[in-house]
C-alpha cells in the first residue's frame, strides 16, 4: 500500500485556521482594528456595509508596509511582531500570531493599499481565497487601507450560519467599543451603510467613555488608580447608585487588551457588594498594566483570555483598588451641590456651579477608606447640616465646623443642645427634615441598619467588642445544623457583642448581647439571624464577616412604626451622616431621598 499522509495545501490550512480566528464579521473587524493600532495609527476609520457581510474596510495612518511586507503579510505565521519564542513573554502589541490576514484572505476577497511614509509609491494587492490575483505599485495615502469584501464567499456553511444583520452589527459594535474605549489617544470613525455612527476624537479616558456611552456618564464615573511595583490599575467605575439591572458596561483590559476573566470580574463586583441593590450590576472600565512576562495571552486564538502568574494577588489588588475608589466617594455633597467628587478630574464642574465655592475641605477625605475600620468616623456627625441646613446656608463650612458637637447616641435622649433643624416623623416610619434645596425623607429602619452595620464592621475589624450583660442568662436549644453554624460564628459574634457559651452539642447559653438587642425572645432572634445569614451565604456568597454584620444590623435596626422623639430623630440623622455611605442600606436599598423645592412647587401650579 502507498503512504497516505499528505501536507494540506496552504489555502486549505488557512481556511481551517480561519475557522478559529474569524467566526463572524466582527472577528475580522477586531483583527483589522488591532493591526491598525499596532501600526501606531493616530486615526482609524472603520467602514462597514450590511453588518460586515459585503464590506469591512479599515483605513489607518499608521506605519504602512513595504512592497515585500505587503505580500508577506498574507502568509500564515507571518508577523513583524515577534521573531523568537522568548518574545512571547514580552508582547506589547495586540497581534503576534501572524495568522489574521492569512485567515481572512482564505475566506474573502481582500484589497490592500499600503504605503510607508518614506516611500514614494505604495503597493496594491488583490487576493481572493488565498490566491493572489493582482499586485502593483500605486499612489495612496501613507498608512494602510484594507477592504474585506464578501466574507465567507467560498464557505457557504459559514455564510449561512451568520445571524441577523442587527445581531452581527451588535457584535461589530462590541469589538469597535473594546478597541476604541481603551485607546482614547486615537481618533476613530465608524460608518455603517454610509451612515456615520461614531466619530470619536482623541482625548482622555473619561472623554472617550462619555463619547461612547453618553453624556450622563460624566457624572457617573469614579476614578480608580492603584500602582505598585508589579501592576498598576487605572480606569473608572460607575458610582454604585447608577448600577443597572442588566450587565452593561463592563470592560476589563490587561495591557489595553480586552479580556474576559470571570474570576477577576468577581473581584470587581464583589467590591461593590453591599452597595448595590439585589440583581444590579456595576459598570466598570478598568485597565491593568503589568509586565508582559507576568502573563500569558497565548492561550486562545482570539487572545481574549489571559493567565496571570499570581491571579490571587491580582484579585486582591483589583478588589482593593475598587473598594478604595468607592470609599473615597462621599456622596453627601452631591445631594445638594452640583459637584462631582472626582478627585481633580471634574474641576470644571465646580466653577460651573453658580454658587460660592464652599465644599471640599470637610467631607471629602481623599485618603479615607471605610473598609479599613481604623479610620472610621472622620466626618463630624454634625457636618451634614452644613450642606443641608437652610439657616446655615450663608456660612462657610469652616465656621460651622468649629462648634464641636459630640456624636449623640440614640439612647441618650437627654441631650439638651439646641436643635438647628426640625424633624418630623411620618407614619412613624420616616423622618422628614429640611435641606437647602428642599426636603429630605429618611427611612428610619434603613438608616439605623446602616449605622449599626458600619459599627459592626468596625468592631469586627478592630477585634474589640462591647457587650451588655444579660440579667438572667438565657439557655437556648438549636437544631443540629444551626448549632454547628452558630459554633462556627461564635468568635465573630463575640466581637459583635454576643457573649454566648456552649452547653453541650446543641445547647447554648446567652450571657450577653450587643446594646440595643431585643431581649424578648433571644432564641427566635438568633434563629432569624442564622436563617438570614444562610440565605445571604447562598444567594450573595457574602464574606462571613460582611454577612454577619449585614444580617445582624438589619435584624437589630429599629423597625418601622416606631414613634421617635425629635431628639432621637436628630441623633439618628447625625449618626447616619457620620457613616461612610449614608445613602445606601447594607442590603442596597436607598435610605434617603431629597425632594427639591422646585419639584414640590410644581404641585402648586
Ligand atoms: P499579527 O498581527 O499577529 O502579526 P496579522 O496577520 O494580523 O498578524 O498581520 C501580519 C503582519 O502584517 C503584521 O505583523 C504587520 O507587520 C503587518 N500588518 C498588518 N496590518 C497592518 C497595518 N494596518 N499596518 C501596517 N502593517 C500591518
Ligand atoms: Mg494582527
XYZ file of C-alpha atoms and ligand atoms in Angstrom:
633
model
C 0.000 0.000 0.000
C 1.142 3.503 -0.695
C 1.601 6.104 2.063
C -1.484 8.168 2.638
C -0.438 11.164 4.771
C -0.086 14.439 2.851
C 0.576 18.025 3.869
C -2.506 20.158 3.318
C -2.193 22.883 0.711
C -1.785 26.334 2.324
C -5.169 27.505 1.137
C -6.872 24.627 2.963
C -4.734 25.019 6.079
C -5.565 28.729 6.097
C -9.240 28.044 5.771
C -9.110 25.696 8.732
C -7.207 28.262 10.767
C -9.743 30.873 9.727
C -12.424 28.786 11.387
C -10.773 29.512 14.729
C -9.838 33.144 14.251
C -12.655 34.511 12.087
C -16.045 33.323 13.266
C -18.058 36.261 12.021
C -17.589 39.726 10.518
C -16.899 41.147 13.974
C -13.815 38.922 14.312
C -12.357 40.428 11.147
C -13.170 43.901 12.475
C -11.293 43.116 15.676
C -8.203 41.830 13.868
C -8.049 44.755 11.432
C -8.561 47.378 14.146
C -5.860 45.744 16.233
C -3.442 45.730 13.310
C -4.092 49.448 12.804
C -3.430 50.135 16.491
C -0.234 48.063 16.338
C 0.819 50.091 13.304
C 0.854 53.188 15.504
C -2.048 54.949 13.794
C -3.475 58.116 15.305
C -6.615 57.935 13.183
C -8.565 54.779 12.310
C -11.696 54.702 10.163
C -13.933 51.636 10.032
C -16.371 51.392 7.134
C -18.906 48.584 7.135
C -21.695 47.516 4.792
C -24.533 45.137 5.567
C -23.206 44.393 9.011
C -19.872 43.387 7.513
C -21.184 40.721 5.171
C -20.298 42.601 1.992
C -17.670 45.071 3.211
C -15.346 45.654 6.140
C -12.809 48.356 5.445
C -10.225 49.791 7.823
C -8.184 52.840 6.922
C -5.312 53.888 9.145
C -2.496 56.416 9.056
C -0.017 54.073 10.719
C 3.402 52.864 9.621
C 2.277 51.163 6.383
C 4.160 48.305 4.713
C 6.905 47.906 2.143
C 6.126 46.100 -1.097
C 7.588 42.799 0.137
C 5.953 43.050 3.551
C 2.592 43.761 1.954
C 2.807 40.454 0.129
C 4.251 38.609 3.146
C 1.549 39.831 5.498
C -0.904 37.343 3.969
C 1.299 34.318 4.626
C 0.446 32.145 7.584
C 2.663 32.673 10.653
C 3.997 35.837 9.030
C 4.390 38.570 11.594
C 6.664 41.507 12.302
C 5.760 41.442 15.985
C 7.764 38.506 17.320
C 10.679 36.564 15.917
C 11.683 34.093 18.621
C 9.950 32.110 21.356
C 11.249 34.404 24.114
C 9.402 37.304 22.533
C 6.162 35.654 23.578
C 6.897 36.856 27.092
C 7.446 40.445 26.107
C 4.402 41.098 23.966
C 3.291 44.697 23.906
C 1.354 44.512 20.636
C -2.185 43.247 20.111
C -1.173 40.747 17.459
C 1.720 38.293 17.400
C 0.380 35.052 15.929
C 0.606 36.202 12.332
C -2.492 34.386 11.233
C -5.240 37.010 10.959
C -4.556 38.321 7.462
C -3.806 34.828 6.122
C -7.079 33.580 7.604
C -9.113 36.483 6.259
C -7.570 36.180 2.790
C -8.531 32.490 2.731
C -12.226 33.200 3.099
C -12.800 36.603 1.471
C -11.839 38.933 -1.360
C -9.250 41.318 0.009
C -7.956 44.595 -1.420
C -4.986 46.161 0.291
C -3.360 49.507 -0.375
C -0.444 50.459 1.803
C 2.450 52.921 1.826
C 5.173 53.777 4.278
C 5.615 57.492 4.854
C 9.163 57.387 3.484
C 8.156 55.605 0.240
C 7.147 57.477 -2.867
C 4.868 54.709 -4.126
C 2.544 52.398 -2.356
C 1.554 48.794 -3.024
C -1.809 47.457 -4.086
C -2.684 43.796 -3.640
C -5.805 41.805 -4.519
C -6.094 38.376 -3.005
C -9.057 36.041 -3.068
C -9.420 32.655 -1.372
C -5.660 32.705 -0.621
C -4.881 33.289 -4.327
C -3.025 36.455 -5.288
C -4.876 37.949 -8.249
C -3.155 41.301 -8.597
C -0.159 43.177 -7.239
C 1.157 46.510 -8.463
C 2.578 49.790 -7.298
C 0.042 52.531 -6.747
C -0.497 56.001 -5.415
C -2.075 56.094 -1.982
C -2.024 57.860 1.360
C 0.620 56.889 3.903
C -0.737 54.120 6.078
C -2.870 51.126 5.269
C -6.271 50.808 3.650
C -7.622 47.288 3.686
C -11.028 46.202 2.386
C -12.539 42.768 3.065
C -15.319 42.001 0.612
C -17.842 39.167 0.715
C -16.604 37.400 3.792
C -17.130 33.605 3.618
C -17.807 33.836 -0.147
C -16.241 30.388 -0.534
C -17.568 28.870 2.720
C -21.369 28.818 2.284
C -21.848 26.879 5.508
C -20.269 29.757 7.395
C -22.175 32.412 5.499
C -25.494 30.735 6.221
C -24.595 30.454 9.853
C -24.473 34.243 10.302
C -27.162 35.849 12.419
C -29.452 38.734 11.534
C -27.818 41.989 10.396
C -28.758 43.609 13.720
C -27.065 40.838 15.673
C -23.916 40.921 13.526
C -23.779 44.714 13.743
C -24.088 44.429 17.518
C -21.015 42.176 17.545
C -19.145 44.653 15.374
C -20.056 47.497 17.711
C -18.838 45.416 20.654
C -15.434 44.998 19.029
C -15.317 48.651 17.997
C -16.068 49.668 21.590
C -13.486 47.308 23.040
C -10.689 48.720 20.921
C -11.668 52.389 20.812
C -12.529 52.583 24.517
C -9.031 51.776 25.697
C -7.251 53.861 23.034
C -8.626 57.325 23.695
C -5.482 58.842 22.196
C -6.549 57.534 18.770
C -9.358 59.107 16.748
C -11.961 56.625 15.443
C -14.788 56.826 12.940
C -17.397 54.148 12.334
C -19.578 54.268 9.229
C -22.278 51.693 8.558
C -24.187 51.648 5.244
C -22.961 55.191 4.540
C -24.169 56.457 7.890
C -21.652 57.746 10.396
C -22.412 56.047 13.711
C -19.443 57.237 15.762
C -16.918 59.993 15.356
C -14.515 59.817 18.274
C -11.879 62.495 18.740
C -8.663 61.781 20.576
C -8.842 62.817 24.208
C -8.547 61.397 27.703
C -10.047 58.201 29.040
C -13.057 59.846 30.602
C -13.887 61.787 27.454
C -13.749 58.575 25.463
C -16.134 56.776 27.822
C -18.544 59.684 27.610
C -18.232 59.830 23.817
C -19.139 56.139 23.560
C -21.767 55.793 26.262
C -23.295 59.210 26.534
C -23.077 62.465 28.417
C -24.758 61.021 31.519
C -21.556 59.142 32.256
C -19.811 62.380 33.007
C -21.434 62.433 36.448
C -21.448 58.704 36.960
C -17.775 57.804 36.995
C -15.400 57.338 39.885
C -11.707 57.225 39.103
C -9.739 54.160 40.127
C -5.991 54.343 40.474
C -3.646 51.954 42.204
C 0.009 51.470 41.449
C 2.522 49.018 42.833
C 5.847 47.702 41.599
C 4.182 44.847 39.787
C 0.953 46.176 38.383
C -0.976 49.342 38.044
C -4.734 49.532 37.857
C -6.359 52.507 36.251
C -9.739 53.497 34.967
C -13.228 54.213 36.194
C -16.093 52.510 37.915
C -19.701 53.653 37.809
C -20.998 55.117 41.053
C -22.980 52.459 42.895
C -26.222 54.423 42.675
C -26.123 54.176 38.889
C -25.812 50.415 38.778
C -28.101 48.686 36.334
C -30.347 45.689 36.189
C -28.582 44.442 33.082
C -24.954 43.526 32.745
C -23.981 46.567 30.783
C -20.770 48.469 30.590
C -18.222 46.074 31.993
C -14.843 46.459 30.385
C -11.728 44.852 31.698
C -8.394 45.196 29.911
C -4.942 43.838 30.519
C -2.208 45.900 28.887
C -5.007 47.520 26.892
C -6.244 44.204 25.569
C -9.910 43.408 26.210
C -10.020 40.305 28.375
C -12.748 38.011 29.652
C -11.871 36.834 33.113
C -14.756 35.669 35.315
C -12.598 35.372 38.415
C -11.297 38.941 38.213
C -14.725 40.174 37.203
C -15.862 38.755 40.515
C -13.187 40.817 42.302
C -14.746 43.977 40.921
C -18.356 43.018 41.523
C -17.505 41.852 44.974
C -16.044 45.239 45.808
C -19.475 46.753 45.251
C -21.157 44.129 47.325
C -23.471 45.674 49.831
C -23.779 48.906 47.892
C -25.865 47.550 45.069
C -29.491 46.553 45.170
C -30.013 42.873 44.510
C -29.682 41.877 40.853
C -27.957 45.121 39.902
C -24.627 45.175 38.133
C -21.885 47.790 38.379
C -20.270 49.411 35.352
C -16.529 49.467 35.101
C -13.797 50.415 32.674
C -10.513 49.175 34.084
C -7.094 48.510 32.687
C -4.344 46.548 34.384
C -0.821 47.357 33.256
C 1.570 44.573 34.022
C 4.961 43.363 32.846
C 4.174 41.042 29.885
C 6.500 38.465 31.442
C 3.953 38.043 34.223
C 1.137 36.998 31.911
C 0.349 34.581 29.121
C -2.059 35.764 26.447
C -1.243 32.957 24.048
C -3.827 30.579 25.413
C -6.615 31.205 22.927
C -6.579 32.030 19.186
C -8.618 35.194 19.667
C -6.429 36.293 22.591
C -9.351 37.290 24.805
C -8.099 35.222 27.699
C -5.066 35.637 29.844
C -3.239 33.720 32.555
C -1.551 35.597 35.368
C 1.347 34.159 37.306
C -0.321 35.177 40.543
C -4.047 35.555 39.948
C -4.873 35.743 43.656
C -2.663 38.762 44.091
C -4.239 40.493 41.107
C -7.659 39.680 42.531
C -6.793 41.260 45.859
C -5.316 44.359 44.286
C -8.220 44.863 41.945
C -10.698 44.394 44.743
C -8.787 46.806 46.947
C -8.450 49.453 44.255
C -12.164 49.482 43.521
C -13.017 49.428 47.220
C -10.793 52.424 47.804
C -12.346 54.324 44.962
C -15.867 53.729 46.202
C -14.786 54.547 49.722
C -13.335 57.894 48.784
C -16.541 58.771 47.092
C -18.541 60.550 49.722
C -21.854 61.388 48.203
C -23.133 63.803 50.778
C -22.299 66.982 48.934
C -23.686 65.772 45.645
C -27.108 65.660 47.206
C -27.201 69.393 47.346
C -24.313 70.638 45.301
C -23.731 70.141 41.686
C -20.271 68.847 42.408
C -18.649 65.679 41.416
C -16.193 64.372 43.981
C -13.971 63.015 41.248
C -10.637 63.967 42.630
C -9.213 66.551 40.360
C -10.989 65.360 37.280
C -14.041 67.442 37.134
C -12.934 70.756 38.481
C -14.586 72.355 35.530
C -17.853 71.465 37.167
C -17.053 73.402 40.285
C -16.679 76.671 38.513
C -19.773 75.929 36.509
C -21.916 75.745 39.621
C -23.259 79.223 40.148
C -22.809 79.144 43.888
C -19.922 80.278 46.051
C -17.307 77.603 46.329
C -17.725 76.131 49.761
C -17.210 72.461 49.588
C -14.318 70.178 49.734
C -12.443 70.659 52.985
C -14.715 68.692 55.263
C -16.497 65.953 53.511
C -14.040 64.678 51.015
C -11.148 62.968 52.678
C -9.138 61.603 49.809
C -7.205 59.179 51.955
C -10.293 57.812 53.529
C -11.107 54.174 53.133
C -14.154 52.957 55.050
C -13.129 49.409 54.558
C -10.175 49.959 56.819
C -12.069 50.222 60.015
C -9.418 52.115 61.933
C -10.021 55.301 60.047
C -13.664 55.322 60.875
C -15.668 58.462 61.539
C -13.506 61.198 60.209
C -16.596 63.132 59.254
C -18.086 65.019 62.150
C -21.644 63.966 62.728
C -22.948 67.488 62.605
C -21.247 68.378 59.355
C -24.090 67.213 57.235
C -26.109 70.170 58.378
C -23.649 72.466 56.734
C -24.838 71.122 53.450
C -28.462 70.794 54.201
C -29.484 73.334 56.770
C -31.172 76.438 55.460
C -30.162 78.610 58.446
C -26.510 77.973 57.816
C -26.747 78.411 54.105
C -24.752 81.613 54.096
C -21.975 80.381 56.326
C -18.827 78.686 55.277
C -18.304 75.150 56.461
C -15.092 76.093 58.208
C -17.024 78.366 60.576
C -19.736 75.863 61.166
C -17.393 73.003 61.688
C -15.724 74.659 64.662
C -18.605 74.083 67.028
C -17.782 70.551 68.020
C -20.901 68.594 68.710
C -20.341 65.201 70.228
C -21.875 62.284 68.377
C -25.224 61.827 70.018
C -26.177 58.301 70.863
C -29.642 57.098 70.045
C -30.299 56.002 73.574
C -29.055 59.248 75.135
C -32.311 61.085 74.839
C -31.312 63.828 77.326
C -29.034 65.820 75.050
C -30.111 69.430 75.532
C -28.142 71.101 72.805
C -30.301 73.404 70.731
C -31.615 71.818 67.598
C -30.539 73.525 64.449
C -33.131 71.684 62.496
C -36.609 70.403 62.991
C -37.529 66.807 62.392
C -40.897 65.384 61.780
C -41.864 61.741 61.759
C -44.238 60.499 59.107
C -46.256 57.330 59.616
C -43.917 56.532 62.475
C -41.509 55.238 59.851
C -39.900 58.129 58.016
C -38.057 61.191 59.157
C -38.706 64.398 57.297
C -36.313 67.298 57.524
C -35.393 70.468 55.695
C -32.343 70.726 53.480
C -31.034 73.620 51.481
C -32.728 72.714 48.267
C -35.980 71.354 49.634
C -36.871 68.489 51.919
C -35.260 65.184 52.736
C -37.046 61.981 53.631
C -35.153 59.299 55.551
C -36.228 55.711 56.159
C -35.614 55.229 59.885
C -35.193 51.454 59.759
C -32.687 51.528 56.920
C -30.835 54.489 58.408
C -30.373 52.655 61.682
C -29.338 49.487 59.834
C -26.575 51.440 58.055
C -25.344 52.910 61.340
C -25.240 49.507 63.038
C -23.664 47.884 60.007
C -20.737 50.296 59.951
C -20.340 49.984 63.709
C -20.291 46.183 63.454
C -17.798 46.189 60.594
C -15.553 48.351 62.734
C -15.866 46.010 65.684
C -15.109 43.009 63.512
C -12.037 44.603 62.030
C -10.683 46.113 65.233
C -11.428 42.964 67.196
C -12.847 44.836 70.138
C -16.341 44.342 71.322
C -18.772 45.751 73.766
C -21.399 43.532 75.242
C -24.290 44.127 77.559
C -24.584 41.583 80.340
C -27.907 39.763 80.465
C -29.567 39.994 83.849
C -30.678 36.385 83.547
C -28.620 34.255 81.178
C -30.898 32.548 78.668
C -30.434 28.963 77.586
C -31.345 28.082 74.013
C -31.657 24.881 72.085
C -30.943 24.728 68.303
C -31.278 22.087 65.608
C -28.004 20.337 64.719
C -27.360 22.341 61.534
C -27.944 25.710 63.207
C -25.947 24.611 66.213
C -22.892 23.826 64.150
C -23.244 27.086 62.198
C -23.521 29.024 65.429
C -20.364 27.369 66.728
C -18.552 28.425 63.617
C -19.695 32.014 64.140
C -19.169 32.273 67.891
C -15.888 34.158 67.580
C -17.201 36.852 65.299
C -20.461 37.041 67.197
C -18.350 37.683 70.270
C -16.792 40.686 68.553
C -20.256 41.996 67.803
C -21.227 41.829 71.475
C -22.843 38.420 71.770
C -21.449 36.577 74.736
C -22.601 33.023 74.085
C -21.329 29.893 75.747
C -21.657 26.294 74.592
C -23.622 23.884 76.762
C -23.150 20.524 75.074
C -23.716 19.914 71.378
C -26.976 21.739 70.656
C -27.491 23.979 73.663
C -26.068 27.395 74.275
C -26.313 29.972 76.972
C -26.547 33.655 76.159
C -24.695 35.706 78.764
C -24.637 38.977 76.912
C -25.879 40.719 73.768
C -24.986 43.933 71.925
C -26.512 47.113 73.282
C -29.917 47.582 71.705
C -30.580 43.904 71.095
C -34.228 42.921 71.546
C -34.387 40.577 74.536
C -38.000 39.452 74.282
C -37.239 36.189 72.521
C -33.490 35.703 72.118
C -33.863 32.228 70.664
C -36.230 33.349 67.892
C -33.958 36.340 67.208
C -30.920 34.144 66.910
C -32.717 31.690 64.660
C -33.795 34.507 62.347
C -30.242 35.773 62.218
C -28.890 32.326 61.351
C -31.621 31.884 58.749
C -30.825 35.182 57.013
C -27.125 34.513 57.293
C -27.555 31.224 55.465
C -29.632 32.869 52.769
C -27.068 35.606 52.165
C -24.364 32.995 52.054
C -26.108 31.108 49.275
C -27.647 33.982 47.284
C -24.910 36.556 47.521
C -21.933 34.471 48.569
C -21.035 37.148 51.039
C -17.868 37.028 53.032
C -18.571 35.718 56.546
C -17.918 38.921 58.461
C -19.766 41.113 55.992
C -22.676 38.744 56.075
C -22.848 38.716 59.873
C -22.621 42.498 60.119
C -25.297 42.913 57.490
C -27.657 40.290 58.866
C -27.454 41.447 62.457
C -27.644 45.129 61.540
C -30.862 44.587 59.638
C -32.198 42.395 62.400
C -31.425 44.855 65.196
C -32.257 48.079 63.407
C -35.216 49.892 64.850
C -38.329 48.994 62.955
C -40.910 50.975 61.055
C -43.978 52.013 63.058
C -41.891 53.073 65.995
C -42.542 56.562 67.320
C -39.374 58.616 67.793
C -38.832 61.810 69.754
C -37.365 64.787 67.986
C -34.102 64.260 69.828
C -33.955 60.623 68.837
C -34.532 61.591 65.234
C -31.844 64.232 65.428
C -29.375 61.753 66.902
C -30.227 59.148 64.305
C -29.713 61.577 61.446
C -26.444 62.806 62.931
C -25.152 59.276 63.196
C -26.341 58.443 59.728
C -24.343 61.258 58.206
C -21.275 60.239 60.146
C -21.456 57.000 58.189
C -19.311 56.407 55.167
C -22.212 55.518 52.908
C -25.188 57.363 54.344
C -27.395 56.863 51.347
C -27.451 53.088 50.942
C -28.616 50.400 53.345
C -26.480 47.283 53.889
C -28.758 45.395 51.519
C -28.533 48.048 48.827
C -31.822 49.790 49.414
C -31.970 53.574 49.244
C -32.101 55.188 52.665
C -32.999 58.724 51.760
C -34.497 60.940 49.110
C -34.122 64.665 48.607
C -37.086 66.372 47.030
C -36.086 69.760 45.658
C -38.358 72.693 46.405
C -38.755 73.320 42.713
C -40.282 69.867 42.330
C -42.610 70.490 45.240
C -43.629 73.822 43.749
C -44.740 72.105 40.578
C -47.659 70.791 42.611
C -48.799 74.351 43.222
C -49.074 75.076 39.563
P -0.113 39.732 13.566
O -0.893 40.974 13.822
O -0.383 38.679 14.580
O 1.346 39.995 13.371
P -1.560 39.665 11.070
O -1.868 38.573 10.127
O -2.696 40.400 11.677
O -0.624 39.082 12.203
O -0.635 40.705 10.321
C 0.590 40.257 9.739
C 1.577 41.385 9.623
O 1.151 42.332 8.664
C 1.754 42.191 10.908
O 2.717 41.585 11.744
C 2.228 43.532 10.358
O 3.618 43.545 10.159
C 1.540 43.630 9.032
N 0.335 44.482 9.088
C -0.942 44.037 9.185
N -1.813 45.062 9.226
C -1.067 46.203 9.156
C -1.380 47.614 9.137
N -2.638 48.052 9.241
N -0.348 48.471 9.056
C 0.929 48.040 8.958
N 1.287 46.729 8.968
C 0.304 45.820 9.063
Mg -2.941 41.122 13.680
